[in-house]
mmCIF file with all atom_site columns, C-alpha atoms in Angstrom:
data_model
loop_
_atom_site.group_PDB
_atom_site.id
_atom_site.type_symbol
_atom_site.label_atom_id
_atom_site.label_alt_id
_atom_site.label_comp_id
_atom_site.label_asym_id
_atom_site.label_entity_id
_atom_site.label_seq_id
_atom_site.pdbx_PDB_ins_code
_atom_site.Cartn_x
_atom_site.Cartn_y
_atom_site.Cartn_z
_atom_site.occupancy
_atom_site.B_iso_or_equiv
_atom_site.pdbx_formal_charge
_atom_site.auth_seq_id
_atom_site.auth_comp_id
_atom_site.auth_asym_id
_atom_site.auth_atom_id
_atom_site.pdbx_PDB_model_num
ATOM 1   C CA . MET A 1 1   ? 111.558 66.754  16.892  1.00 0.00 ? 1   MET A CA 1
ATOM 2   C CA . THR A 1 2   ? 113.250 65.671  13.765  1.00 0.00 ? 2   THR A CA 1
ATOM 3   C CA . ARG A 1 3   ? 111.450 63.592  11.165  1.00 0.00 ? 3   ARG A CA 1
ATOM 4   C CA . ALA A 1 4   ? 113.607 60.496  11.705  1.00 0.00 ? 4   ALA A CA 1
ATOM 5   C CA . LEU A 1 5   ? 113.054 60.584  15.438  1.00 0.00 ? 5   LEU A CA 1
ATOM 6   C CA . HIS A 1 6   ? 109.290 60.996  14.960  1.00 0.00 ? 6   HIS A CA 1
ATOM 7   C CA . ILE A 1 7   ? 109.191 57.903  12.687  1.00 0.00 ? 7   ILE A CA 1
ATOM 8   C CA . ALA A 1 8   ? 111.223 55.880  15.196  1.00 0.00 ? 8   ALA A CA 1
ATOM 9   C CA . VAL A 1 9   ? 108.816 56.817  17.980  1.00 0.00 ? 9   VAL A CA 1
ATOM 10  C CA . LEU A 1 10  ? 105.787 55.835  15.892  1.00 0.00 ? 10  LEU A CA 1
ATOM 11  C CA . ALA A 1 11  ? 107.452 52.535  14.917  1.00 0.00 ? 11  ALA A CA 1
ATOM 12  C CA . LEU A 1 12  ? 108.313 51.651  18.521  1.00 0.00 ? 12  LEU A CA 1
ATOM 13  C CA . ALA A 1 13  ? 104.935 52.530  20.029  1.00 0.00 ? 13  ALA A CA 1
ATOM 14  C CA . PRO A 1 14  ? 103.173 49.309  18.974  1.00 0.00 ? 14  PRO A CA 1
ATOM 15  C CA . LEU A 1 15  ? 106.024 47.251  20.336  1.00 0.00 ? 15  LEU A CA 1
ATOM 16  C CA . THR A 1 16  ? 105.799 48.977  23.664  1.00 0.00 ? 16  THR A CA 1
ATOM 17  C CA . VAL A 1 17  ? 102.097 48.179  23.848  1.00 0.00 ? 17  VAL A CA 1
ATOM 18  C CA . LEU A 1 18  ? 102.615 44.553  22.977  1.00 0.00 ? 18  LEU A CA 1
ATOM 19  C CA . ALA A 1 19  ? 105.449 44.252  25.560  1.00 0.00 ? 19  ALA A CA 1
ATOM 20  C CA . ALA A 1 20  ? 103.041 45.388  28.256  1.00 0.00 ? 20  ALA A CA 1
ATOM 21  C CA . CYS A 1 21  ? 100.686 42.456  27.514  1.00 0.00 ? 21  CYS A CA 1
ATOM 22  C CA . GLU A 1 22  ? 100.775 39.573  30.006  1.00 0.00 ? 22  GLU A CA 1
ATOM 23  C CA . ARG A 1 23  ? 102.194 36.557  28.223  1.00 0.00 ? 23  ARG A CA 1
ATOM 24  C CA . SER A 1 24  ? 101.317 33.919  30.845  1.00 0.00 ? 24  SER A CA 1
ATOM 25  C CA . ASN A 1 25  ? 97.760  33.528  29.446  1.00 0.00 ? 25  ASN A CA 1
ATOM 26  C CA . VAL A 1 26  ? 98.914  32.796  25.915  1.00 0.00 ? 26  VAL A CA 1
ATOM 27  C CA . ASN A 1 27  ? 99.306  29.062  24.870  1.00 0.00 ? 27  ASN A CA 1
ATOM 28  C CA . PRO A 1 28  ? 102.318 28.289  22.773  1.00 0.00 ? 28  PRO A CA 1
ATOM 29  C CA . PRO A 1 29  ? 101.397 26.911  19.303  1.00 0.00 ? 29  PRO A CA 1
ATOM 30  C CA . THR A 1 30  ? 102.281 23.368  20.335  1.00 0.00 ? 30  THR A CA 1
ATOM 31  C CA . GLU A 1 31  ? 99.832  23.363  23.281  1.00 0.00 ? 31  GLU A CA 1
ATOM 32  C CA . PRO A 1 32  ? 96.116  23.797  22.444  1.00 0.00 ? 32  PRO A CA 1
ATOM 33  C CA . ALA A 1 33  ? 93.859  25.596  24.814  1.00 0.00 ? 33  ALA A CA 1
ATOM 34  C CA . ASP A 1 34  ? 91.762  23.683  27.363  1.00 0.00 ? 34  ASP A CA 1
ATOM 35  C CA . PRO A 1 35  ? 88.110  23.201  26.254  1.00 0.00 ? 35  PRO A CA 1
ATOM 36  C CA . ILE A 1 36  ? 85.526  25.630  27.394  1.00 0.00 ? 36  ILE A CA 1
ATOM 37  C CA . THR A 1 37  ? 83.698  24.354  30.427  1.00 0.00 ? 37  THR A CA 1
ATOM 38  C CA . ALA A 1 38  ? 81.355  27.212  31.162  1.00 0.00 ? 38  ALA A CA 1
ATOM 39  C CA . ALA A 1 39  ? 77.667  26.515  31.749  1.00 0.00 ? 39  ALA A CA 1
ATOM 40  C CA . GLY A 1 40  ? 75.849  25.943  28.432  1.00 0.00 ? 40  GLY A CA 1
ATOM 41  C CA . SER A 1 41  ? 79.012  25.102  26.451  1.00 0.00 ? 41  SER A CA 1
ATOM 42  C CA . ASP A 1 42  ? 77.690  21.544  25.796  1.00 0.00 ? 42  ASP A CA 1
ATOM 43  C CA . ALA A 1 43  ? 74.186  22.680  24.969  1.00 0.00 ? 43  ALA A CA 1
ATOM 44  C CA . PRO A 1 44  ? 72.677  21.407  21.689  1.00 0.00 ? 44  PRO A CA 1
ATOM 45  C CA . PRO A 1 45  ? 72.637  23.863  18.764  1.00 0.00 ? 45  PRO A CA 1
ATOM 46  C CA . PRO A 1 46  ? 69.624  26.166  18.722  1.00 0.00 ? 46  PRO A CA 1
ATOM 47  C CA . ALA A 1 47  ? 66.533  25.217  16.742  1.00 0.00 ? 47  ALA A CA 1
ATOM 48  C CA . PRO A 1 48  ? 66.214  26.964  13.361  1.00 0.00 ? 48  PRO A CA 1
ATOM 49  C CA . PRO A 1 49  ? 63.774  29.925  13.320  1.00 0.00 ? 49  PRO A CA 1
ATOM 50  C CA . PRO A 1 50  ? 60.149  29.166  12.340  1.00 0.00 ? 50  PRO A CA 1
ATOM 51  C CA . GLY A 1 51  ? 59.905  28.720  8.534   1.00 0.00 ? 51  GLY A CA 1
ATOM 52  C CA . LEU A 1 52  ? 63.521  27.975  7.905   1.00 0.00 ? 52  LEU A CA 1
ATOM 53  C CA . ASP A 1 53  ? 62.935  24.222  7.498   1.00 0.00 ? 53  ASP A CA 1
ATOM 54  C CA . SER A 1 54  ? 61.193  24.982  4.222   1.00 0.00 ? 54  SER A CA 1
ATOM 55  C CA . LEU A 1 55  ? 64.552  26.242  2.874   1.00 0.00 ? 55  LEU A CA 1
ATOM 56  C CA . MET A 1 56  ? 65.962  22.719  3.046   1.00 0.00 ? 56  MET A CA 1
ATOM 57  C CA . PRO A 1 57  ? 63.533  20.712  0.919   1.00 0.00 ? 57  PRO A CA 1
ATOM 58  C CA . GLY A 1 58  ? 63.912  16.974  1.407   1.00 0.00 ? 58  GLY A CA 1
ATOM 59  C CA . ALA A 1 59  ? 66.292  17.374  4.313   1.00 0.00 ? 59  ALA A CA 1
ATOM 60  C CA . GLY A 1 60  ? 69.206  18.766  2.254   1.00 0.00 ? 60  GLY A CA 1
ATOM 61  C CA . PRO A 1 61  ? 71.402  17.309  -0.430  1.00 0.00 ? 61  PRO A CA 1
ATOM 62  C CA . ALA A 1 62  ? 71.114  13.852  1.175   1.00 0.00 ? 62  ALA A CA 1
ATOM 63  C CA . SER A 1 63  ? 67.619  13.773  -0.139  1.00 0.00 ? 63  SER A CA 1
ATOM 64  C CA . PHE A 1 64  ? 68.804  13.112  -3.734  1.00 0.00 ? 64  PHE A CA 1
ATOM 65  C CA . VAL A 1 65  ? 71.909  10.989  -2.914  1.00 0.00 ? 65  VAL A CA 1
ATOM 66  C CA . GLY A 1 66  ? 71.364  7.411   -3.939  1.00 0.00 ? 66  GLY A CA 1
ATOM 67  C CA . ARG A 1 67  ? 70.389  5.134   -6.842  1.00 0.00 ? 67  ARG A CA 1
ATOM 68  C CA . TRP A 1 68  ? 67.310  6.107   -8.926  1.00 0.00 ? 68  TRP A CA 1
ATOM 69  C CA . ALA A 1 69  ? 65.478  4.311   -11.733 1.00 0.00 ? 69  ALA A CA 1
ATOM 70  C CA . ALA A 1 70  ? 62.516  5.031   -13.990 1.00 0.00 ? 70  ALA A CA 1
ATOM 71  C CA . GLN A 1 71  ? 60.978  1.698   -12.974 1.00 0.00 ? 71  GLN A CA 1
ATOM 72  C CA . ALA A 1 72  ? 61.474  -0.401  -9.830  1.00 0.00 ? 72  ALA A CA 1
ATOM 73  C CA . SER A 1 73  ? 62.469  -3.482  -11.906 1.00 0.00 ? 73  SER A CA 1
ATOM 74  C CA . TRP A 1 74  ? 65.444  -1.496  -13.228 1.00 0.00 ? 74  TRP A CA 1
ATOM 75  C CA . CYS A 1 75  ? 66.987  -1.272  -9.719  1.00 0.00 ? 75  CYS A CA 1
ATOM 76  C CA . ALA A 1 76  ? 68.617  -4.674  -9.985  1.00 0.00 ? 76  ALA A CA 1
ATOM 77  C CA . ASN A 1 77  ? 70.139  -4.131  -13.378 1.00 0.00 ? 77  ASN A CA 1
ATOM 78  C CA . THR A 1 78  ? 73.890  -3.449  -13.508 1.00 0.00 ? 78  THR A CA 1
ATOM 79  C CA . SER A 1 79  ? 74.286  -2.910  -17.250 1.00 0.00 ? 79  SER A CA 1
ATOM 80  C CA . GLY A 1 80  ? 72.393  -1.677  -20.243 1.00 0.00 ? 80  GLY A CA 1
ATOM 81  C CA . ALA A 1 81  ? 70.092  1.360   -20.686 1.00 0.00 ? 81  ALA A CA 1
ATOM 82  C CA . GLU A 1 82  ? 67.611  0.149   -18.147 1.00 0.00 ? 82  GLU A CA 1
ATOM 83  C CA . GLN A 1 83  ? 69.805  0.514   -15.080 1.00 0.00 ? 83  GLN A CA 1
ATOM 84  C CA . PRO A 1 84  ? 69.651  2.992   -12.222 1.00 0.00 ? 84  PRO A CA 1
ATOM 85  C CA . ILE A 1 85  ? 71.564  6.265   -12.167 1.00 0.00 ? 85  ILE A CA 1
ATOM 86  C CA . SER A 1 86  ? 73.701  6.930   -9.161  1.00 0.00 ? 86  SER A CA 1
ATOM 87  C CA . ILE A 1 87  ? 73.827  10.462  -7.587  1.00 0.00 ? 87  ILE A CA 1
ATOM 88  C CA . SER A 1 88  ? 76.135  11.668  -4.887  1.00 0.00 ? 88  SER A CA 1
ATOM 89  C CA . THR A 1 89  ? 76.844  15.234  -3.829  1.00 0.00 ? 89  THR A CA 1
ATOM 90  C CA . THR A 1 90  ? 79.820  15.221  -6.290  1.00 0.00 ? 90  THR A CA 1
ATOM 91  C CA . ARG A 1 91  ? 78.878  12.771  -9.059  1.00 0.00 ? 91  ARG A CA 1
ATOM 92  C CA . PHE A 1 92  ? 75.931  11.940  -11.409 1.00 0.00 ? 92  PHE A CA 1
ATOM 93  C CA . GLU A 1 93  ? 76.538  8.572   -13.037 1.00 0.00 ? 93  GLU A CA 1
ATOM 94  C CA . GLY A 1 94  ? 74.229  7.019   -15.644 1.00 0.00 ? 94  GLY A CA 1
ATOM 95  C CA . TYR A 1 95  ? 74.091  4.742   -18.678 1.00 0.00 ? 95  TYR A CA 1
ATOM 96  C CA . GLU A 1 96  ? 76.957  5.792   -21.063 1.00 0.00 ? 96  GLU A CA 1
ATOM 97  C CA . ASN A 1 97  ? 77.619  9.035   -19.161 1.00 0.00 ? 97  ASN A CA 1
ATOM 98  C CA . SER A 1 98  ? 79.708  10.176  -16.221 1.00 0.00 ? 98  SER A CA 1
ATOM 99  C CA . CYS A 1 99  ? 79.345  13.644  -14.734 1.00 0.00 ? 99  CYS A CA 1
ATOM 100 C CA . ALA A 1 100 ? 80.999  15.624  -12.022 1.00 0.00 ? 100 ALA A CA 1
ATOM 101 C CA . ILE A 1 101 ? 78.737  18.025  -10.174 1.00 0.00 ? 101 ILE A CA 1
ATOM 102 C CA . THR A 1 102 ? 80.675  21.261  -10.463 1.00 0.00 ? 102 THR A CA 1
ATOM 103 C CA . SER A 1 103 ? 78.185  23.458  -8.592  1.00 0.00 ? 103 SER A CA 1
ATOM 104 C CA . LEU A 1 104 ? 75.142  22.794  -6.401  1.00 0.00 ? 104 LEU A CA 1
ATOM 105 C CA . ASP A 1 105 ? 72.693  25.602  -5.585  1.00 0.00 ? 105 ASP A CA 1
ATOM 106 C CA . GLN A 1 106 ? 69.718  25.429  -3.242  1.00 0.00 ? 106 GLN A CA 1
ATOM 107 C CA . VAL A 1 107 ? 66.501  26.640  -4.788  1.00 0.00 ? 107 VAL A CA 1
ATOM 108 C CA . ASN A 1 108 ? 62.980  26.875  -3.425  1.00 0.00 ? 108 ASN A CA 1
ATOM 109 C CA . ASN A 1 109 ? 61.987  23.363  -4.563  1.00 0.00 ? 109 ASN A CA 1
ATOM 110 C CA . GLY A 1 110 ? 65.284  21.433  -4.401  1.00 0.00 ? 110 GLY A CA 1
ATOM 111 C CA . TYR A 1 111 ? 68.736  21.916  -5.860  1.00 0.00 ? 111 TYR A CA 1
ATOM 112 C CA . GLU A 1 112 ? 70.111  23.021  -9.224  1.00 0.00 ? 112 GLU A CA 1
ATOM 113 C CA . ALA A 1 113 ? 73.323  21.337  -10.276 1.00 0.00 ? 113 ALA A CA 1
ATOM 114 C CA . THR A 1 114 ? 75.781  22.122  -13.047 1.00 0.00 ? 114 THR A CA 1
ATOM 115 C CA . LEU A 1 115 ? 77.213  18.854  -14.452 1.00 0.00 ? 115 LEU A CA 1
ATOM 116 C CA . ALA A 1 116 ? 80.454  18.499  -16.420 1.00 0.00 ? 116 ALA A CA 1
ATOM 117 C CA . CYS A 1 117 ? 79.787  15.269  -18.352 1.00 0.00 ? 117 CYS A CA 1
ATOM 118 C CA . GLU A 1 118 ? 81.445  12.854  -20.645 1.00 0.00 ? 118 GLU A CA 1
ATOM 119 C CA . ALA A 1 119 ? 79.080  10.787  -22.721 1.00 0.00 ? 119 ALA A CA 1
ATOM 120 C CA . GLU A 1 120 ? 80.253  8.424   -25.459 1.00 0.00 ? 120 GLU A CA 1
ATOM 121 C CA . GLY A 1 121 ? 83.536  10.307  -25.672 1.00 0.00 ? 121 GLY A CA 1
ATOM 122 C CA . ALA A 1 122 ? 82.058  13.817  -25.888 1.00 0.00 ? 122 ALA A CA 1
ATOM 123 C CA . ALA A 1 123 ? 82.302  16.399  -23.171 1.00 0.00 ? 123 ALA A CA 1
ATOM 124 C CA . ASN A 1 124 ? 79.342  18.679  -22.424 1.00 0.00 ? 124 ASN A CA 1
ATOM 125 C CA . ARG A 1 125 ? 77.833  20.783  -19.608 1.00 0.00 ? 125 ARG A CA 1
ATOM 126 C CA . GLU A 1 126 ? 74.315  20.207  -18.332 1.00 0.00 ? 126 GLU A CA 1
ATOM 127 C CA . ARG A 1 127 ? 72.112  21.996  -15.776 1.00 0.00 ? 127 ARG A CA 1
ATOM 128 C CA . VAL A 1 128 ? 69.576  19.911  -13.829 1.00 0.00 ? 128 VAL A CA 1
ATOM 129 C CA . ARG A 1 129 ? 67.150  20.610  -11.032 1.00 0.00 ? 129 ARG A CA 1
ATOM 130 C CA . LEU A 1 130 ? 66.809  17.855  -8.470  1.00 0.00 ? 130 LEU A CA 1
ATOM 131 C CA . SER A 1 131 ? 63.583  17.768  -6.429  1.00 0.00 ? 131 SER A CA 1
ATOM 132 C CA . ALA A 1 132 ? 63.222  14.828  -4.101  1.00 0.00 ? 132 ALA A CA 1
ATOM 133 C CA . VAL A 1 133 ? 59.961  14.152  -2.186  1.00 0.00 ? 133 VAL A CA 1
ATOM 134 C CA . GLY A 1 134 ? 60.048  10.971  -0.144  1.00 0.00 ? 134 GLY A CA 1
ATOM 135 C CA . GLU A 1 135 ? 61.115  8.135   -2.494  1.00 0.00 ? 135 GLU A CA 1
ATOM 136 C CA . ALA A 1 136 ? 60.437  10.100  -5.665  1.00 0.00 ? 136 ALA A CA 1
ATOM 137 C CA . LEU A 1 137 ? 62.987  12.264  -7.544  1.00 0.00 ? 137 LEU A CA 1
ATOM 138 C CA . SER A 1 138 ? 62.029  14.756  -10.236 1.00 0.00 ? 138 SER A CA 1
ATOM 139 C CA . LEU A 1 139 ? 64.867  15.683  -12.589 1.00 0.00 ? 139 LEU A CA 1
ATOM 140 C CA . THR A 1 140 ? 64.326  18.819  -14.638 1.00 0.00 ? 140 THR A CA 1
ATOM 141 C CA . TRP A 1 141 ? 66.871  19.225  -17.448 1.00 0.00 ? 141 TRP A CA 1
ATOM 142 C CA . LEU A 1 142 ? 67.258  23.028  -17.595 1.00 0.00 ? 142 LEU A CA 1
ATOM 143 C CA . ASN A 1 143 ? 69.074  23.093  -20.895 1.00 0.00 ? 143 ASN A CA 1
ATOM 144 C CA . ARG A 1 144 ? 66.753  20.620  -22.548 1.00 0.00 ? 144 ARG A CA 1
ATOM 145 C CA . ASP A 1 145 ? 63.598  22.798  -22.608 1.00 0.00 ? 145 ASP A CA 1
ATOM 146 C CA . ASN A 1 146 ? 62.908  21.862  -18.969 1.00 0.00 ? 146 ASN A CA 1
ATOM 147 C CA . ALA A 1 147 ? 62.284  18.242  -19.835 1.00 0.00 ? 147 ALA A CA 1
ATOM 148 C CA . VAL A 1 148 ? 61.179  16.404  -16.655 1.00 0.00 ? 148 VAL A CA 1
ATOM 149 C CA . VAL A 1 149 ? 62.084  12.827  -15.753 1.00 0.00 ? 149 VAL A CA 1
ATOM 150 C CA . GLN A 1 150 ? 60.456  11.112  -12.770 1.00 0.00 ? 150 GLN A CA 1
ATOM 151 C CA . LEU A 1 151 ? 62.436  8.500   -10.876 1.00 0.00 ? 151 LEU A CA 1
ATOM 152 C CA . ILE A 1 152 ? 61.975  6.280   -7.843  1.00 0.00 ? 152 ILE A CA 1
ATOM 153 C CA . ARG A 1 153 ? 64.556  5.500   -5.213  1.00 0.00 ? 153 ARG A CA 1
ATOM 154 C CA . CYS A 1 154 ? 66.155  2.055   -5.443  1.00 0.00 ? 154 CYS A CA 1
ATOM 155 C CA . PRO A 1 155 ? 66.613  0.090   -2.220  1.00 0.00 ? 155 PRO A CA 1
ATOM 156 C CA . SER A 1 156 ? 70.128  0.570   -0.863  1.00 0.00 ? 156 SER A CA 1
ATOM 157 C CA . ALA A 1 157 ? 70.990  -3.131  -1.235  1.00 0.00 ? 157 ALA A CA 1
ATOM 158 C CA . THR A 1 158 ? 69.372  -4.493  -4.412  1.00 0.00 ? 158 THR A CA 1
ATOM 159 C CA . PRO A 1 159 ? 70.501  -8.010  -5.200  1.00 0.00 ? 159 PRO A CA 1
ATOM 160 C CA . ALA A 1 160 ? 71.478  -8.572  -8.851  1.00 0.00 ? 160 ALA A CA 1
ATOM 161 C CA . PRO A 1 161 ? 69.203  -10.923 -10.746 1.00 0.00 ? 161 PRO A CA 1
ATOM 162 C CA . ALA A 1 162 ? 70.435  -14.337 -11.774 1.00 0.00 ? 162 ALA A CA 1
ATOM 163 C CA . GLY A 1 163 ? 72.600  -14.027 -14.897 1.00 0.00 ? 163 GLY A CA 1
ATOM 164 C CA . ALA A 1 164 ? 73.137  -10.226 -14.512 1.00 0.00 ? 164 ALA A CA 1
ATOM 165 C CA . ASP A 1 165 ? 76.893  -10.764 -14.998 1.00 0.00 ? 165 ASP A CA 1
ATOM 166 C CA . GLU A 1 166 ? 76.353  -12.281 -18.442 1.00 0.00 ? 166 GLU A CA 1
ATOM 167 C CA . LYS A 1 167 ? 76.447  -10.031 -21.491 1.00 0.00 ? 167 LYS A CA 1
ATOM 168 C CA . ARG A 1 168 ? 73.118  -9.121  -22.933 1.00 0.00 ? 168 ARG A CA 1
ATOM 169 C CA . PRO A 1 169 ? 72.708  -9.727  -26.683 1.00 0.00 ? 169 PRO A CA 1
ATOM 170 C CA . SER A 1 170 ? 72.884  -6.436  -28.588 1.00 0.00 ? 170 SER A CA 1
#
């Protein structure tokens, strides 16, 4: 057998195998497959193995999402240094700073976040550990000699105090 004929046979072999496949069972791209209706297909997801719950302290990232303040009286403030910080899974907003959460890693006692911040016109990066237990949040500033700040969760709908829209004297 010549080399060219040998290459042609090898090139056509996969096409021959594919041609033998039954095409009637293949859905065209514009028609999705029917849902699986076999027994157990609508069963709830399995429970996590014993001990796995401890890997999700505070029930996951939702544990630290919200508004947090050093004192309960600060929860109603909307301006000034004594106002709550707001944390989501992507943002960390506080007095005179605004940070994007660029990474979020689960650790044994909470989450460690890398923040890309702008504060008073200057950009910087921070690392913080967020450990929420109930209505308390412990922030550990990893690049500030592990300085710890204790915060409490603000109620989700805190009414603004009378006169909160007025500017405070500086």
